[in-house]
Short mmCIF file of C-alpha atoms and ligand atoms in Angstrom, two decimals:
data_model
loop_
_atom_site.label_atom_id
_atom_site.label_comp_id
_atom_site.label_asym_id
_atom_site.label_seq_id
_atom_site.Cartn_x
_atom_site.Cartn_y
_atom_site.Cartn_z
CA MET X 1 3.36 -21.32 11.95
CA THR X 2 -0.41 -20.85 11.85
CA SER X 3 -1.74 -17.46 12.78
CA PRO X 4 -5.06 -15.76 13.31
CA ALA X 5 -6.50 -13.87 10.36
CA LEU X 6 -5.51 -10.27 9.80
CA ALA X 7 -8.25 -7.72 10.49
CA THR X 8 -10.31 -7.03 7.36
CA PHE X 9 -13.01 -4.44 6.65
CA THR X 10 -15.58 -4.27 3.88
CA LEU X 11 -15.15 -0.72 2.58
CA HIS X 12 -17.47 -0.97 -0.42
CA ASP X 13 -20.18 -3.52 -1.15
CA GLY X 14 -20.44 -5.54 -4.31
CA GLY X 15 -19.92 -8.96 -5.83
CA GLY X 16 -17.35 -10.76 -7.95
CA VAL X 17 -13.59 -10.46 -7.70
CA PRO X 18 -12.83 -8.14 -4.77
CA LEU X 19 -10.38 -5.29 -4.62
CA VAL X 20 -8.08 -5.98 -1.69
CA LEU X 21 -6.67 -2.69 -0.41
CA LEU X 22 -3.32 -2.72 1.40
CA HIS X 23 -2.30 0.43 3.26
CA GLY X 24 0.96 2.34 3.52
CA PHE X 25 3.14 3.16 6.51
CA PRO X 26 2.54 4.17 9.30
CA LEU X 27 -1.20 3.91 8.67
CA ASP X 28 -3.96 1.29 8.50
CA HIS X 29 -7.01 0.41 6.37
CA ARG X 30 -8.66 3.75 7.20
CA MET X 31 -6.51 5.52 4.61
CA TRP X 32 -8.69 3.77 1.97
CA THR X 33 -12.13 4.60 3.41
CA ALA X 34 -12.83 7.77 1.39
CA CYS X 35 -11.34 6.34 -1.80
CA ALA X 36 -13.50 3.20 -1.54
CA GLN X 37 -16.65 5.37 -1.36
CA HIS X 38 -15.87 6.62 -4.89
CA LEU X 39 -15.49 3.17 -6.47
CA PRO X 40 -18.00 2.26 -9.20
CA PRO X 41 -21.19 0.59 -7.91
CA GLY X 42 -20.86 -3.16 -7.41
CA VAL X 43 -17.09 -3.22 -6.84
CA ARG X 44 -16.43 -5.00 -3.56
CA ALA X 45 -13.49 -3.53 -1.63
CA ILE X 46 -11.83 -5.15 1.37
CA GLY X 47 -9.38 -3.15 3.46
CA VAL X 48 -6.77 -5.14 5.36
CA ASP X 49 -4.76 -4.07 8.39
CA LEU X 50 -1.23 -5.36 7.72
CA PRO X 51 0.64 -7.14 10.55
CA GLY X 52 1.05 -4.91 13.60
CA ALA X 53 -1.09 -2.09 12.14
CA GLY X 54 -4.58 -1.04 13.17
CA HIS X 55 -6.42 -4.07 14.53
CA SER X 56 -3.94 -6.74 13.37
CA ASP X 57 -1.46 -8.47 15.66
CA LEU X 58 2.14 -9.43 15.01
CA ASP X 59 1.83 -12.95 16.34
CA GLY X 60 5.56 -13.46 16.94
CA TYR X 61 6.56 -13.32 13.28
CA GLN X 62 9.96 -11.94 12.34
CA PRO X 63 9.58 -8.72 10.34
CA SER X 64 9.31 -9.48 6.63
CA ILE X 65 7.25 -8.27 3.68
CA GLU X 66 7.05 -11.91 2.58
CA HIS X 67 5.41 -12.92 5.88
CA ALA X 68 2.98 -10.03 5.45
CA ALA X 69 2.12 -11.22 1.92
CA ASP X 70 1.64 -14.84 2.98
CA TRP X 71 -0.53 -13.68 5.86
CA VAL X 72 -2.76 -11.57 3.60
CA TYR X 73 -3.07 -14.58 1.30
CA ARG X 74 -4.04 -16.97 4.11
CA THR X 75 -6.52 -14.44 5.49
CA MET X 76 -8.22 -14.05 2.12
CA VAL X 77 -8.33 -17.77 1.39
CA ALA X 78 -9.73 -18.45 4.86
CA GLY X 79 -12.39 -15.83 4.10
CA GLY X 80 -13.39 -17.73 0.95
CA GLU X 81 -11.68 -15.50 -1.64
CA GLY X 82 -10.13 -17.46 -4.51
CA ASN X 83 -8.50 -14.46 -6.12
CA ALA X 84 -8.49 -10.68 -5.98
CA VAL X 85 -7.36 -7.48 -7.56
CA VAL X 86 -4.61 -6.57 -5.11
CA VAL X 87 -3.98 -2.87 -4.62
CA GLY X 88 -1.18 -1.55 -2.45
CA HIS X 89 -0.24 1.95 -1.41
CA SER X 90 3.50 2.37 -0.83
CA MET X 91 4.36 -0.28 1.82
CA GLY X 92 1.14 -2.03 0.77
CA GLY X 93 2.56 -2.03 -2.76
CA TYR X 94 5.67 -3.86 -1.53
CA VAL X 95 3.33 -6.46 -0.04
CA ALA X 96 1.24 -6.61 -3.24
CA LEU X 97 4.36 -7.34 -5.31
CA ALA X 98 5.41 -10.06 -2.85
CA LEU X 99 1.91 -11.56 -3.14
CA ALA X 100 2.18 -11.59 -6.95
CA GLU X 101 5.54 -13.33 -6.63
CA ARG X 102 4.54 -15.90 -4.03
CA HIS X 103 0.86 -16.51 -4.86
CA PRO X 104 0.50 -15.55 -8.53
CA GLY X 105 -2.71 -17.53 -8.96
CA PHE X 106 -4.39 -15.36 -6.35
CA VAL X 107 -3.56 -12.01 -7.97
CA ALA X 108 -5.94 -11.30 -10.87
CA GLY X 109 -4.77 -7.70 -11.24
CA LEU X 110 -2.31 -5.38 -9.55
CA GLY X 111 -2.78 -1.78 -8.44
CA LEU X 112 0.43 -0.05 -7.40
CA VAL X 113 -0.25 3.33 -5.85
CA ASN X 114 2.58 5.72 -4.92
CA THR X 115 4.95 2.81 -4.51
CA LYS X 116 8.07 1.33 -6.06
CA SER X 117 9.43 -2.05 -7.11
CA THR X 118 13.03 -1.16 -6.24
CA ALA X 119 14.76 -1.98 -2.94
CA ASP X 120 16.00 0.50 -0.34
CA THR X 121 19.35 2.26 -0.58
CA GLU X 122 21.77 1.56 2.28
CA GLU X 123 20.99 5.03 3.64
CA ALA X 124 17.22 4.41 3.64
CA ARG X 125 17.75 1.03 5.30
CA ALA X 126 19.88 2.54 8.05
CA LYS X 127 17.25 5.25 8.68
CA ARG X 128 14.54 2.61 9.05
CA LEU X 129 16.58 0.68 11.59
CA ARG X 130 17.17 3.88 13.56
CA ILE X 131 13.43 4.63 13.60
CA ALA X 132 12.62 1.05 14.64
CA ALA X 133 15.08 1.31 17.54
CA ALA X 134 13.75 4.74 18.57
CA VAL X 135 10.06 3.76 18.72
CA GLU X 136 10.96 0.64 20.68
CA SER X 137 13.19 2.39 23.20
CA GLU X 138 10.80 5.35 23.62
CA GLN X 139 7.71 3.11 23.55
CA THR X 140 5.88 5.80 21.61
CA VAL X 141 5.47 6.49 17.90
CA ALA X 142 6.94 9.99 18.37
CA ALA X 143 9.67 9.24 15.81
CA VAL X 144 7.09 9.06 12.99
CA LEU X 145 4.68 11.78 14.11
CA GLY X 146 6.32 14.31 11.77
CA MET X 147 5.68 12.15 8.71
CA PRO X 148 2.48 13.81 7.42
CA ALA X 149 4.53 16.79 6.24
CA ASP X 150 6.33 14.44 3.82
CA LEU X 151 3.36 12.22 3.05
CA VAL X 152 1.22 14.89 1.45
CA GLY X 153 2.21 17.14 -1.43
CA GLY X 154 2.74 20.91 -1.41
CA THR X 155 -0.82 21.54 -2.63
CA SER X 156 -2.31 19.68 0.35
CA THR X 157 0.09 21.41 2.74
CA GLU X 158 -1.33 24.69 1.53
CA HIS X 159 -4.94 23.92 0.69
CA ARG X 160 -5.94 20.71 2.51
CA ARG X 161 -4.93 21.54 6.07
CA HIS X 162 -7.83 19.46 7.43
CA LEU X 163 -5.89 16.33 6.47
CA PHE X 164 -3.19 16.95 9.07
CA PRO X 165 -5.21 16.26 12.25
CA LEU X 166 -6.71 13.22 10.54
CA LEU X 167 -3.31 11.78 9.61
CA ASP X 168 -1.97 12.62 13.04
CA SER X 169 -4.79 10.68 14.72
CA TRP X 170 -4.23 7.65 12.47
CA ILE X 171 -0.49 7.59 13.19
CA ARG X 172 -0.93 8.09 16.95
CA ALA X 173 -3.22 5.03 16.97
CA GLN X 174 -0.38 2.74 15.78
CA SER X 175 1.70 0.71 18.21
CA PRO X 176 5.47 1.16 18.61
CA ALA X 177 5.94 -2.60 18.08
CA GLY X 178 3.96 -2.47 14.82
CA VAL X 179 5.86 0.56 13.54
CA ALA X 180 9.21 -1.09 14.34
CA TRP X 181 8.10 -4.35 12.67
CA ALA X 182 7.06 -2.57 9.48
CA GLN X 183 10.30 -0.56 9.28
CA ARG X 184 12.42 -3.70 9.65
CA ALA X 185 10.26 -5.61 7.18
CA MET X 186 10.58 -2.88 4.54
CA ALA X 187 14.35 -2.61 5.11
CA THR X 188 15.00 -6.19 4.01
CA ARG X 189 12.75 -6.34 0.95
CA PRO X 190 14.46 -7.11 -2.36
CA ASP X 191 14.01 -5.42 -5.73
CA ARG X 192 10.83 -6.92 -7.23
CA THR X 193 10.91 -5.29 -10.67
CA ALA X 194 11.21 -8.78 -12.22
CA VAL X 195 7.87 -9.74 -10.65
CA LEU X 196 6.23 -7.10 -12.84
CA GLU X 197 8.07 -8.37 -15.90
CA ARG X 198 6.58 -11.82 -15.28
CA PHE X 199 3.08 -10.77 -14.14
CA ASP X 200 0.56 -11.33 -16.92
CA GLY X 201 -2.59 -9.68 -15.52
CA PRO X 202 -3.60 -6.03 -15.81
CA VAL X 203 -1.51 -3.53 -13.85
CA ALA X 204 -2.48 0.00 -12.81
CA VAL X 205 0.26 2.30 -11.56
CA VAL X 206 -0.92 5.47 -9.85
CA VAL X 207 1.26 8.33 -8.60
CA GLY X 208 0.71 11.78 -7.18
CA THR X 209 2.75 14.27 -9.21
CA GLU X 210 4.00 15.87 -5.97
CA ASP X 211 5.19 12.56 -4.45
CA ALA X 212 8.77 12.91 -3.17
CA ILE X 213 8.88 9.47 -1.49
CA ALA X 214 7.93 7.23 -4.43
CA PRO X 215 8.23 9.70 -7.32
CA LEU X 216 7.11 9.54 -10.94
CA THR X 217 10.42 7.98 -12.06
CA GLU X 218 9.65 4.94 -9.87
CA ALA X 219 6.14 4.72 -11.33
CA GLU X 220 7.50 4.88 -14.89
CA HIS X 221 10.04 2.18 -14.04
CA MET X 222 7.19 -0.12 -12.93
CA VAL X 223 5.05 0.58 -15.99
CA LEU X 224 7.97 -0.15 -18.30
CA ALA X 225 8.70 -3.38 -16.41
CA ALA X 226 5.06 -4.42 -16.81
CA GLY X 227 5.62 -3.92 -20.54
CA ALA X 228 2.97 -1.41 -21.38
CA PRO X 229 2.29 2.00 -22.83
CA SER X 230 2.57 4.79 -20.30
CA THR X 231 -0.97 6.08 -20.75
CA LEU X 232 -4.46 4.88 -19.99
CA ALA X 233 -5.01 4.32 -23.72
CA GLY X 234 -4.65 0.56 -23.64
CA GLY X 235 -2.31 -2.35 -23.10
CA ASP X 236 -1.98 -4.40 -19.96
CA ALA X 237 -0.62 -1.65 -17.74
CA ALA X 238 -1.65 1.94 -17.27
CA LEU X 239 -0.07 4.92 -15.60
CA THR X 240 -2.34 7.44 -13.90
CA LEU X 241 -0.89 10.72 -12.70
CA VAL X 242 -2.80 12.45 -9.91
CA PRO X 243 -2.10 16.18 -10.16
CA ARG X 244 -1.90 18.36 -7.04
CA ALA X 245 -1.33 15.29 -4.82
CA GLY X 246 1.71 13.83 -3.12
CA HIS X 247 2.60 10.45 -1.63
CA LEU X 248 -0.86 10.09 -0.09
CA SER X 249 -2.82 10.65 -3.29
CA VAL X 250 -5.37 8.11 -2.01
CA VAL X 251 -6.30 10.52 0.79
CA GLU X 252 -5.54 13.80 -1.00
CA ASP X 253 -7.63 13.02 -4.09
CA PRO X 254 -9.60 9.85 -3.32
CA GLN X 255 -11.86 10.28 -6.34
CA ALA X 256 -9.00 10.30 -8.87
CA VAL X 257 -7.45 7.17 -7.38
CA ALA X 258 -10.83 5.41 -7.23
CA ALA X 259 -11.37 6.14 -10.93
CA ALA X 260 -8.08 4.45 -11.84
CA LEU X 261 -8.87 1.47 -9.62
CA GLY X 262 -12.36 1.20 -11.10
CA LEU X 263 -10.83 0.90 -14.57
CA LEU X 264 -8.41 -1.75 -13.34
CA HIS X 265 -11.25 -3.71 -11.80
CA ALA X 266 -13.28 -3.46 -15.02
CA GLN X 267 -10.30 -4.79 -16.99
CA VAL X 268 -10.05 -7.80 -14.67
CA ALA X 269 -13.82 -8.37 -14.65
CA ALA X 270 -13.83 -8.40 -18.47
CA HIS X 271 -11.46 -11.39 -18.38
CA HIS X 272 -13.50 -13.39 -15.85
C1 MLT S 1 4.67 4.27 3.00
O1 MLT S 1 3.98 5.23 2.71
O2 MLT S 1 4.20 3.13 3.08
C2 MLT S 1 6.12 4.48 3.28
O3 MLT S 1 6.49 5.77 2.99
C3 MLT S 1 6.90 3.50 2.47
C4 MLT S 1 8.35 3.54 2.75
O4 MLT S 1 8.78 4.03 3.81
O5 MLT S 1 9.11 3.06 1.89
#
């Protein structure tokens, strides 16, 4: 099936290999806006709205992370991009890993932010299907409006209250159909730890120390799979801990995440 391009947004100007930024659930490219402002000069960053999120349609596709990955790939190639440093937050990380599996020549480096390579438990899968059914039957995204409380860490809950209305407005802007699609797509994704074992480009794993959704143990699992030391000191993969931030470290401490992504981009640029 051919499909129109996904909506893309230049979030930071520059040349060379771009950073392609894939958002988490139930958000869109706007979660990357502040982080992109802190990237080193000259690093081009492109935010993508994944299928059904923000300004992107669903186009009749069955829910699947693989479809989302293929669609990002086609959108980038149609836009003239031969390869990219692909960075995904949470759900965007699931898509990034599927891209590395299905289009390895496109992925020059991988940034995995507050995400995991493991599959859902049966319990998590069942919860997703319940949420998908609820947003469809209610025709509102009410079922996910409470999510910000879990998305940010305890420090933000106490000291970054201004984030709550912002997150609320982003979530309210999503469509019930898009939210249901994403939940069903995530529910069927397989374990992609082996993709990291095979991937031979630089990998940056970033996690907020207060993340309860994709916690540090998941980040360590990915770094080990990528075969690297668990510090920024060298090797092909690096682990960056973002203190005082939770699952949405990108929004809670955009500068810290941008610094890690800048290093990843520099590593890739050095090889080009
Ligand atoms: C996200 O932030 O993308 C979601 O929490 C991911 C998930 O539900 O697994």
